[in-house]
Amino acid sequence: MFARLITDSVTRRPRRKMLTVAALALGMAVVTAALSVALDVGDRLAAEFTSLGANLVVTPQADSLPLEIGGVDYRPANSGAYLPESDLPKIKSVFWHNNIIAFAPELQFLAHTGKWDNSKRELLVDSFETPLIGTWVNHSVPLSDAKAFISGIDKTNSWWRVKGRWFIEGERECVVGAKAAQRLHLQIGDQISVNFPDPSKMVQMYVSLRVTGILSTGGDEDGALLTSLSQAQAIGRQPGLYRKLYVLALTKPEDAFGHRDPKTMNADEFERWSCSPYVSSIAYSIQQVLPGSDVRVIHRIADSEGQILTRVRSLLWLVTLAALLAAALAVGASSAASVIERRSELALMKALGAGSGMVGFLLAAEHLLLAFVGGTLGYAIGYILARIVGTKIFGVPPLPSFLVLSVVLGLAILVTLLGSALPLRRATRCEPAPILRGE
């Protein structure tokens, strides 16, 4: 009988009920789209921020005093101590090894370079002092579990563009920065001579490298020469050593707790901090496995990620709250109009013996049914909207989530009950006699 009363009430006044369902559906559609994007935006932005390059830099602890401005290290590239290349596989043994996407060591020094003519065995252009950078490209790092990890500067700095191709490790090849290529009159396929000046040697030995690509970075590397780390170690007479290491890690934006100094934490706080993928906690774990190293955060990248993610999420939450408020007001207005229209019906029910609790329960059940229908319809519309927004902004649509559906249905019920609370209260307190007399 109760179900029949609810069904009859809904079918007898479809226009008013459709307005309520439409208001709920539109509000829940916006909420669904905002929640779907908000839950997915962290991973998507993290993936997008990997294109900005490394967010950690490793240097020797026994190095000269740091000179850092805005997250950029301005110490001389060829000063200070060195670190052993053999320790680098240990980076993939830390707790957050799956979050470490790539890393690339660098060995940089000034070398004498010039365009070389193999047939005449002579320099075609006067020798210039040019920064020589030895690094990894598509390098296979052997791990303890017999697997190999492919890494290199092409992955830590994915925005770098090479006209031609990268050098092949083990070959006498190099890529030349766009400015250096213009100064040395180099093109792809040319030979360049490289020599590390050593005052103790009377006769200087030149190494001939083949240019395989022209590099464009928009940075200092445009004026440098890049070759494999092993080749640079041989030229600079620093076998098995590197000067600096760039690490690209997938991290969680740091909050107030993430910015705390681990030395001030107790055991429980330190465990919680270590088990969170903050960029500082990953830096700490890397420093533990690389003896004599100093791991620092490149703040201009790490801080930008946190700020943008916080602002995007705040905007989405504001949109969600505005949609809920609008839906609650629409439901309240529709519910008030429905109660006014049904005053005679409600008075007759109370005159026939129905209590205030029964009348209120009947009206609440009707609204809950509308909330379920409106919430389900709103989720379907909102998911379509979320796919459009996700595809346009991030290139990948968010996946459907049962959690979002549950939250949306719960919010639809909450909004309906809050919006119709005052009209339902008035309906349960109405006096049947004056209403039936037409007063």
Short mmCIF file of C-alpha atoms in Angstrom, two decimals:
data_model
loop_
_atom_site.label_atom_id
_atom_site.label_comp_id
_atom_site.label_asym_id
_atom_site.label_seq_id
_atom_site.Cartn_x
_atom_site.Cartn_y
_atom_site.Cartn_z
CA MET A 1 0.00 0.00 0.00
CA PHE A 2 2.80 2.37 0.89
CA ALA A 3 4.56 1.71 -2.43
CA ARG A 4 1.29 2.25 -4.25
CA LEU A 5 0.82 5.63 -2.57
CA ILE A 6 4.31 6.74 -3.60
CA THR A 7 3.89 5.50 -7.18
CA ASP A 8 0.51 7.17 -7.50
CA SER A 9 1.84 10.46 -6.13
CA VAL A 10 4.75 10.47 -8.60
CA THR A 11 2.64 9.57 -11.65
CA ARG A 12 -0.21 12.00 -10.88
CA ARG A 13 2.00 15.09 -10.92
CA PRO A 14 4.79 14.29 -13.43
CA ARG A 15 5.63 17.90 -14.33
CA ARG A 16 6.63 18.96 -10.83
CA LYS A 17 8.53 15.71 -10.28
CA MET A 18 10.36 16.08 -13.60
CA LEU A 19 11.52 19.55 -12.60
CA THR A 20 12.93 18.16 -9.36
CA VAL A 21 14.65 15.29 -11.19
CA ALA A 22 16.07 17.72 -13.78
CA ALA A 23 17.46 20.03 -11.08
CA LEU A 24 19.07 17.10 -9.30
CA ALA A 25 20.40 15.61 -12.54
CA LEU A 26 22.06 18.87 -13.61
CA GLY A 27 23.56 19.47 -10.19
CA MET A 28 24.82 15.91 -9.84
CA ALA A 29 26.19 15.99 -13.41
CA VAL A 30 28.43 18.93 -12.50
CA VAL A 31 29.40 17.21 -9.23
CA THR A 32 30.23 13.97 -11.08
CA ALA A 33 32.37 15.75 -13.65
CA ALA A 34 34.20 17.75 -10.98
CA LEU A 35 34.79 14.74 -8.72
CA SER A 36 35.93 12.51 -11.60
CA VAL A 37 38.44 15.09 -12.78
CA ALA A 38 39.52 15.96 -9.20
CA LEU A 39 40.26 12.33 -8.35
CA ASP A 40 42.13 11.86 -11.61
CA VAL A 41 43.86 15.22 -11.84
CA GLY A 42 46.69 14.30 -9.46
CA ASP A 43 47.93 11.40 -11.57
CA ARG A 44 47.38 13.29 -14.82
CA LEU A 45 49.22 16.40 -13.65
CA ALA A 46 52.01 14.25 -12.26
CA ALA A 47 52.37 12.62 -15.66
CA GLU A 48 52.34 16.03 -17.34
CA PHE A 49 54.95 17.40 -14.93
CA THR A 50 57.37 14.61 -15.86
CA SER A 51 57.83 16.48 -19.14
CA LEU A 52 59.33 19.40 -17.17
CA GLY A 53 62.39 17.32 -16.40
CA ALA A 54 64.22 16.08 -13.32
CA ASN A 55 63.08 17.23 -9.89
CA LEU A 56 66.13 15.98 -7.94
CA VAL A 57 69.84 16.65 -8.41
CA VAL A 58 72.64 14.62 -6.79
CA THR A 59 76.13 16.10 -6.27
CA PRO A 60 79.15 15.04 -4.18
CA GLN A 61 78.78 15.86 -0.49
CA ALA A 62 82.44 16.88 -0.36
CA ASP A 63 81.87 19.42 -3.10
CA SER A 64 82.45 23.12 -2.86
CA LEU A 65 79.93 25.28 -1.01
CA PRO A 66 76.59 25.29 -2.84
CA LEU A 67 75.54 28.34 -4.80
CA GLU A 68 71.88 27.91 -5.66
CA ILE A 69 69.44 30.55 -6.89
CA GLY A 70 65.87 29.64 -7.72
CA GLY A 71 66.66 25.92 -7.68
CA VAL A 72 69.47 26.30 -10.24
CA ASP A 73 73.00 25.24 -9.29
CA TYR A 74 75.59 27.84 -10.33
CA ARG A 75 78.71 26.04 -9.12
CA PRO A 76 81.45 25.50 -11.71
CA ALA A 77 80.82 22.32 -13.65
CA ASN A 78 84.37 21.05 -13.41
CA SER A 79 85.05 21.85 -9.74
CA GLY A 80 84.87 19.67 -6.67
CA ALA A 81 84.68 15.93 -6.15
CA TYR A 82 83.17 13.09 -8.13
CA LEU A 83 80.91 10.12 -7.46
CA PRO A 84 81.31 6.51 -8.65
CA GLU A 85 79.12 5.40 -11.52
CA SER A 86 79.04 1.87 -10.08
CA ASP A 87 76.70 3.00 -7.24
CA LEU A 88 73.93 4.20 -9.56
CA PRO A 89 71.98 0.87 -9.72
CA LYS A 90 71.37 1.25 -5.96
CA ILE A 91 68.88 4.04 -6.71
CA LYS A 92 66.40 1.42 -7.91
CA SER A 93 66.68 -0.41 -4.58
CA VAL A 94 65.07 2.31 -2.43
CA PHE A 95 61.55 2.01 -1.03
CA TRP A 96 60.11 4.29 -3.74
CA HIS A 97 62.04 2.66 -6.60
CA ASN A 98 58.86 2.36 -8.72
CA ASN A 99 58.39 6.13 -8.49
CA ILE A 100 61.85 6.82 -9.91
CA ILE A 101 61.10 7.14 -13.62
CA ALA A 102 64.56 7.97 -14.91
CA PHE A 103 67.98 9.26 -13.92
CA ALA A 104 71.02 10.41 -15.87
CA PRO A 105 74.56 11.18 -14.65
CA GLU A 106 76.63 13.99 -16.12
CA LEU A 107 80.35 14.64 -16.39
CA GLN A 108 81.07 18.11 -17.71
CA PHE A 109 84.31 19.97 -18.43
CA LEU A 110 85.70 22.44 -20.95
CA ALA A 111 87.40 20.85 -23.95
CA HIS A 112 89.11 22.10 -27.12
CA THR A 113 86.86 21.36 -30.08
CA GLY A 114 86.99 22.02 -33.79
CA LYS A 115 85.69 20.70 -37.10
CA TRP A 116 87.93 17.91 -38.36
CA ASP A 117 88.79 16.80 -41.88
CA ASN A 118 89.59 13.09 -41.91
CA SER A 119 91.08 13.13 -45.40
CA LYS A 120 93.56 15.91 -44.60
CA ARG A 121 93.91 14.98 -40.91
CA GLU A 122 93.63 18.59 -39.83
CA LEU A 123 91.25 21.09 -38.24
CA LEU A 124 89.12 23.04 -40.71
CA VAL A 125 88.07 25.62 -38.10
CA ASP A 126 90.07 27.12 -35.28
CA SER A 127 89.75 25.26 -32.00
CA PHE A 128 87.25 26.62 -29.49
CA GLU A 129 86.75 25.94 -25.81
CA THR A 130 83.38 24.20 -25.64
CA PRO A 131 81.60 22.57 -22.68
CA LEU A 132 81.69 18.80 -23.14
CA ILE A 133 78.91 16.87 -21.38
CA GLY A 134 79.07 13.13 -20.99
CA THR A 135 75.78 11.48 -20.12
CA TRP A 136 73.52 8.49 -20.73
CA VAL A 137 71.09 8.04 -23.60
CA ASN A 138 68.93 4.93 -23.72
CA HIS A 139 71.35 3.36 -21.26
CA SER A 140 70.71 -0.09 -19.78
CA VAL A 141 71.28 -0.15 -16.00
CA PRO A 142 71.74 -3.70 -14.64
CA LEU A 143 69.70 -4.31 -11.47
CA SER A 144 70.07 -6.86 -8.69
CA ASP A 145 67.03 -8.86 -9.82
CA ALA A 146 68.71 -9.60 -13.18
CA LYS A 147 66.46 -7.08 -14.91
CA ALA A 148 67.59 -3.99 -16.77
CA PHE A 149 66.35 -0.43 -16.31
CA ILE A 150 66.55 1.81 -19.37
CA SER A 151 67.32 5.42 -18.55
CA GLY A 152 69.12 8.49 -19.79
CA ILE A 153 68.99 12.22 -20.43
CA ASP A 154 66.45 11.62 -23.21
CA LYS A 155 63.98 10.53 -20.51
CA THR A 156 64.81 13.00 -17.74
CA ASN A 157 64.69 15.90 -20.21
CA SER A 158 62.06 14.67 -22.65
CA TRP A 159 61.39 18.17 -24.03
CA TRP A 160 64.86 18.35 -25.61
CA ARG A 161 64.69 18.10 -29.38
CA VAL A 162 67.34 16.49 -31.54
CA LYS A 163 67.46 17.05 -35.27
CA GLY A 164 68.90 13.78 -36.49
CA ARG A 165 69.38 11.21 -33.73
CA TRP A 166 71.04 10.73 -30.36
CA PHE A 167 74.51 9.23 -30.17
CA ILE A 168 74.91 5.49 -29.62
CA GLU A 169 76.79 4.50 -26.49
CA GLY A 170 80.03 2.71 -27.28
CA GLU A 171 80.43 4.56 -30.57
CA ARG A 172 82.52 7.67 -31.22
CA GLU A 173 79.47 9.85 -31.75
CA CYS A 174 78.03 13.03 -30.29
CA VAL A 175 75.23 15.55 -30.60
CA VAL A 176 76.03 19.27 -30.79
CA GLY A 177 74.00 22.12 -29.35
CA ALA A 178 72.45 24.44 -31.92
CA LYS A 179 74.63 27.44 -30.92
CA ALA A 180 77.83 25.36 -30.82
CA ALA A 181 77.03 23.87 -34.23
CA GLN A 182 76.60 27.35 -35.68
CA ARG A 183 79.85 28.58 -34.15
CA LEU A 184 81.85 25.55 -35.32
CA HIS A 185 80.07 25.34 -38.71
CA LEU A 186 78.96 21.78 -38.02
CA GLN A 187 76.25 19.72 -39.67
CA ILE A 188 74.97 16.21 -39.17
CA GLY A 189 77.57 13.73 -40.42
CA ASP A 190 80.57 16.02 -39.85
CA GLN A 191 83.55 15.02 -37.72
CA ILE A 192 84.56 17.06 -34.68
CA SER A 193 87.84 16.81 -32.80
CA VAL A 194 87.75 16.91 -29.01
CA ASN A 195 90.67 17.24 -26.62
CA PHE A 196 90.88 17.72 -22.87
CA PRO A 197 93.78 20.14 -22.32
CA ASP A 198 96.48 18.68 -20.09
CA PRO A 199 99.43 21.04 -19.42
CA SER A 200 101.62 18.12 -18.34
CA LYS A 201 101.56 16.60 -21.83
CA MET A 202 103.68 18.13 -24.57
CA VAL A 203 101.64 16.47 -27.34
CA GLN A 204 97.88 16.75 -27.13
CA MET A 205 95.80 13.81 -28.40
CA TYR A 206 92.55 14.59 -30.18
CA VAL A 207 89.52 12.25 -30.32
CA SER A 208 87.37 12.44 -33.45
CA LEU A 209 83.60 12.21 -32.92
CA ARG A 210 80.90 12.00 -35.57
CA VAL A 211 77.99 14.43 -35.24
CA THR A 212 74.69 12.51 -35.27
CA GLY A 213 72.31 15.28 -34.30
CA ILE A 214 71.79 18.98 -33.54
CA LEU A 215 70.34 19.57 -30.06
CA SER A 216 67.86 22.34 -29.16
CA THR A 217 67.03 22.83 -25.47
CA GLY A 218 66.64 26.57 -24.98
CA GLY A 219 69.29 26.34 -22.25
CA ASP A 220 73.06 26.27 -21.78
CA GLU A 221 73.24 22.87 -23.50
CA ASP A 222 72.69 24.64 -26.86
CA GLY A 223 76.29 25.82 -26.60
CA ALA A 224 77.71 22.45 -25.56
CA LEU A 225 78.76 19.14 -27.01
CA LEU A 226 77.08 15.97 -25.66
CA THR A 227 78.52 12.48 -25.92
CA SER A 228 78.28 9.22 -23.99
CA LEU A 229 79.44 9.20 -20.38
CA SER A 230 82.06 6.54 -21.09
CA GLN A 231 83.48 8.61 -23.95
CA ALA A 232 83.62 11.76 -21.78
CA GLN A 233 85.27 9.78 -18.96
CA ALA A 234 87.96 8.61 -21.39
CA ILE A 235 88.54 12.10 -22.81
CA GLY A 236 88.55 13.79 -19.39
CA ARG A 237 90.60 10.98 -17.78
CA GLN A 238 87.95 10.33 -15.11
CA PRO A 239 87.13 6.61 -15.57
CA GLY A 240 84.02 5.35 -13.77
CA LEU A 241 83.12 8.77 -12.30
CA TYR A 242 80.42 11.37 -12.78
CA ARG A 243 79.97 14.91 -11.52
CA LYS A 244 76.22 15.35 -11.20
CA LEU A 245 73.10 13.18 -11.37
CA TYR A 246 69.60 14.25 -12.38
CA VAL A 247 66.68 12.16 -11.12
CA LEU A 248 63.10 12.27 -12.36
CA ALA A 249 60.67 10.91 -9.74
CA LEU A 250 56.90 10.70 -9.60
CA THR A 251 56.01 12.49 -6.37
CA LYS A 252 53.14 13.69 -4.22
CA PRO A 253 52.87 17.48 -3.77
CA GLU A 254 54.30 18.43 -0.39
CA ASP A 255 51.95 19.69 2.30
CA ALA A 256 52.93 21.20 5.66
CA PHE A 257 53.89 17.77 7.00
CA GLY A 258 55.96 17.00 3.91
CA HIS A 259 58.03 20.18 4.44
CA ARG A 260 59.04 19.19 7.97
CA ASP A 261 62.64 18.35 8.79
CA PRO A 262 62.89 14.57 9.42
CA LYS A 263 65.36 15.26 12.24
CA THR A 264 62.55 16.84 14.28
CA MET A 265 60.15 13.88 13.87
CA ASN A 266 59.48 11.05 16.27
CA ALA A 267 59.52 7.41 15.10
CA ASP A 268 55.85 7.31 14.04
CA GLU A 269 56.02 10.63 12.20
CA PHE A 270 59.23 9.62 10.45
CA GLU A 271 57.67 6.33 9.32
CA ARG A 272 54.61 8.16 7.98
CA TRP A 273 56.85 10.71 6.21
CA SER A 274 59.07 8.00 4.72
CA CYS A 275 56.04 6.04 3.47
CA SER A 276 54.69 9.06 1.59
CA PRO A 277 56.05 9.81 -1.90
CA TYR A 278 57.11 13.35 -1.06
CA VAL A 279 60.00 14.61 -3.17
CA SER A 280 61.93 15.25 0.05
CA SER A 281 61.41 11.70 1.36
CA ILE A 282 62.53 10.23 -1.97
CA ALA A 283 65.59 12.49 -1.87
CA TYR A 284 66.34 11.26 1.65
CA SER A 285 66.11 7.59 0.62
CA ILE A 286 68.40 8.17 -2.39
CA GLN A 287 70.98 9.86 -0.19
CA GLN A 288 71.01 6.82 2.10
CA VAL A 289 72.07 4.46 -0.73
CA LEU A 290 74.59 6.80 -2.41
CA PRO A 291 77.49 7.28 0.04
CA GLY A 292 79.07 10.73 0.00
CA SER A 293 76.23 12.29 -1.99
CA ASP A 294 74.11 15.37 -1.43
CA VAL A 295 70.58 15.09 -2.86
CA ARG A 296 68.68 18.32 -3.33
CA VAL A 297 65.22 19.15 -4.62
CA ILE A 298 64.82 21.33 -7.72
CA HIS A 299 62.13 23.49 -6.12
CA ARG A 300 61.06 25.37 -9.23
CA ILE A 301 59.60 22.07 -10.53
CA ALA A 302 58.45 20.44 -7.29
CA ASP A 303 56.79 23.61 -5.92
CA SER A 304 55.08 24.40 -9.22
CA GLU A 305 53.48 20.96 -9.26
CA GLY A 306 52.08 21.40 -5.74
CA GLN A 307 50.79 24.92 -6.36
CA ILE A 308 49.06 24.11 -9.64
CA LEU A 309 47.53 20.91 -8.29
CA THR A 310 46.23 22.72 -5.19
CA ARG A 311 44.67 25.50 -7.26
CA VAL A 312 43.05 23.11 -9.74
CA ARG A 313 41.58 21.00 -6.96
CA SER A 314 40.36 24.09 -5.08
CA LEU A 315 38.61 25.29 -8.22
CA LEU A 316 36.94 21.91 -8.72
CA TRP A 317 35.78 21.79 -5.10
CA LEU A 318 34.31 25.30 -5.41
CA VAL A 319 32.42 24.23 -8.55
CA THR A 320 31.15 21.16 -6.68
CA LEU A 321 29.90 23.21 -3.73
CA ALA A 322 28.21 25.71 -6.05
CA ALA A 323 26.45 22.90 -7.92
CA LEU A 324 25.25 21.32 -4.66
CA LEU A 325 23.95 24.65 -3.39
CA ALA A 326 22.09 25.32 -6.65
CA ALA A 327 20.57 21.83 -6.62
CA ALA A 328 19.48 22.21 -2.98
CA LEU A 329 17.78 25.54 -3.71
CA ALA A 330 16.02 24.11 -6.78
CA VAL A 331 14.83 21.06 -4.84
CA GLY A 332 13.65 23.28 -1.98
CA ALA A 333 11.63 25.51 -4.32
CA SER A 334 10.09 22.53 -6.11
CA SER A 335 9.29 20.80 -2.82
CA ALA A 336 7.66 23.93 -1.37
CA ALA A 337 5.48 24.34 -4.47
CA SER A 338 4.52 20.65 -4.32
CA VAL A 339 3.50 20.89 -0.66
CA ILE A 340 1.35 23.96 -1.39
CA GLU A 341 -0.40 22.13 -4.25
CA ARG A 342 -1.05 19.08 -2.08
CA ARG A 343 -2.33 20.85 1.04
CA SER A 344 -5.81 19.45 0.65
CA GLU A 345 -4.52 15.92 0.04
CA LEU A 346 -2.24 16.05 3.08
CA ALA A 347 -5.04 17.49 5.25
CA LEU A 348 -7.39 14.71 4.16
CA MET A 349 -4.78 12.08 5.01
CA LYS A 350 -4.39 13.52 8.50
CA ALA A 351 -8.17 13.77 8.91
CA LEU A 352 -8.48 10.05 8.09
CA GLY A 353 -6.01 9.18 10.85
CA ALA A 354 -2.53 9.51 9.38
CA GLY A 355 -0.04 10.91 11.87
CA SER A 356 2.50 13.63 11.21
CA GLY A 357 5.26 11.01 11.15
CA MET A 358 3.47 8.97 8.50
CA VAL A 359 2.87 12.06 6.32
CA GLY A 360 6.48 13.15 6.66
CA PHE A 361 7.77 9.64 5.94
CA LEU A 362 5.60 9.41 2.80
CA LEU A 363 6.85 12.75 1.45
CA ALA A 364 10.47 11.90 2.34
CA ALA A 365 10.18 8.55 0.54
CA GLU A 366 8.90 10.32 -2.57
CA HIS A 367 11.85 12.70 -2.49
CA LEU A 368 14.33 9.88 -1.91
CA LEU A 369 12.99 8.10 -5.00
CA LEU A 370 13.45 11.31 -6.99
CA ALA A 371 16.95 11.69 -5.52
CA PHE A 372 17.92 8.19 -6.63
CA VAL A 373 16.59 8.77 -10.16
CA GLY A 374 18.13 12.24 -10.43
CA GLY A 375 21.47 11.12 -8.97
CA THR A 376 21.75 8.15 -11.33
CA LEU A 377 20.82 10.25 -14.34
CA GLY A 378 23.21 13.01 -13.20
CA TYR A 379 26.07 10.54 -12.85
CA ALA A 380 25.53 9.29 -16.41
CA ILE A 381 25.48 12.84 -17.80
CA GLY A 382 28.40 13.93 -15.60
CA TYR A 383 30.58 11.01 -16.66
CA ILE A 384 30.08 11.96 -20.32
CA LEU A 385 31.01 15.54 -19.42
CA ALA A 386 34.06 14.31 -17.46
CA ARG A 387 35.25 12.30 -20.46
CA ILE A 388 34.99 15.37 -22.68
CA VAL A 389 36.85 17.57 -20.17
CA GLY A 390 39.51 14.92 -19.47
CA THR A 391 40.12 14.31 -23.16
CA LYS A 392 40.36 18.02 -23.98
CA ILE A 393 42.70 18.90 -21.08
CA PHE A 394 44.78 15.78 -20.44
CA GLY A 395 44.25 13.77 -23.62
CA VAL A 396 42.97 10.78 -21.60
CA PRO A 397 39.41 10.45 -20.22
CA PRO A 398 38.91 9.41 -16.56
CA LEU A 399 37.76 5.87 -15.90
CA PRO A 400 34.30 5.19 -14.45
CA SER A 401 34.38 4.86 -10.68
CA PHE A 402 31.95 3.08 -8.37
CA LEU A 403 33.22 5.33 -5.60
CA VAL A 404 32.13 8.45 -7.50
CA LEU A 405 28.71 6.88 -8.20
CA SER A 406 28.25 6.09 -4.50
CA VAL A 407 29.30 9.59 -3.46
CA VAL A 408 27.01 11.21 -6.05
CA LEU A 409 23.99 9.17 -4.95
CA GLY A 410 24.76 9.99 -1.32
CA LEU A 411 25.07 13.70 -2.13
CA ALA A 412 21.83 13.60 -4.13
CA ILE A 413 20.01 12.13 -1.13
CA LEU A 414 21.60 14.63 1.24
CA VAL A 415 20.82 17.61 -1.00
CA THR A 416 17.22 16.45 -1.45
CA LEU A 417 16.64 15.99 2.28
CA LEU A 418 18.25 19.32 3.16
CA GLY A 419 16.46 21.20 0.39
CA SER A 420 13.05 19.79 1.25
CA ALA A 421 13.46 19.82 5.04
CA LEU A 422 11.56 23.08 5.63
CA PRO A 423 8.62 22.27 3.27
CA LEU A 424 8.32 18.79 4.82
CA ARG A 425 8.31 20.30 8.29
CA ARG A 426 5.49 22.63 7.32
CA ALA A 427 3.57 19.77 5.72
CA THR A 428 3.72 17.61 8.86
CA ARG A 429 2.53 20.48 11.09
CA CYS A 430 -0.46 21.51 9.00
CA GLU A 431 -3.90 21.44 10.68
CA PRO A 432 -6.46 19.53 8.56
CA ALA A 433 -9.65 21.34 9.74
CA PRO A 434 -8.84 24.86 8.48
CA ILE A 435 -7.50 23.54 5.19
CA LEU A 436 -10.56 21.36 4.51
CA ARG A 437 -12.84 24.31 5.32
CA GLY A 438 -10.96 26.29 2.66
CA GLU A 439 -9.41 28.73 5.05
#
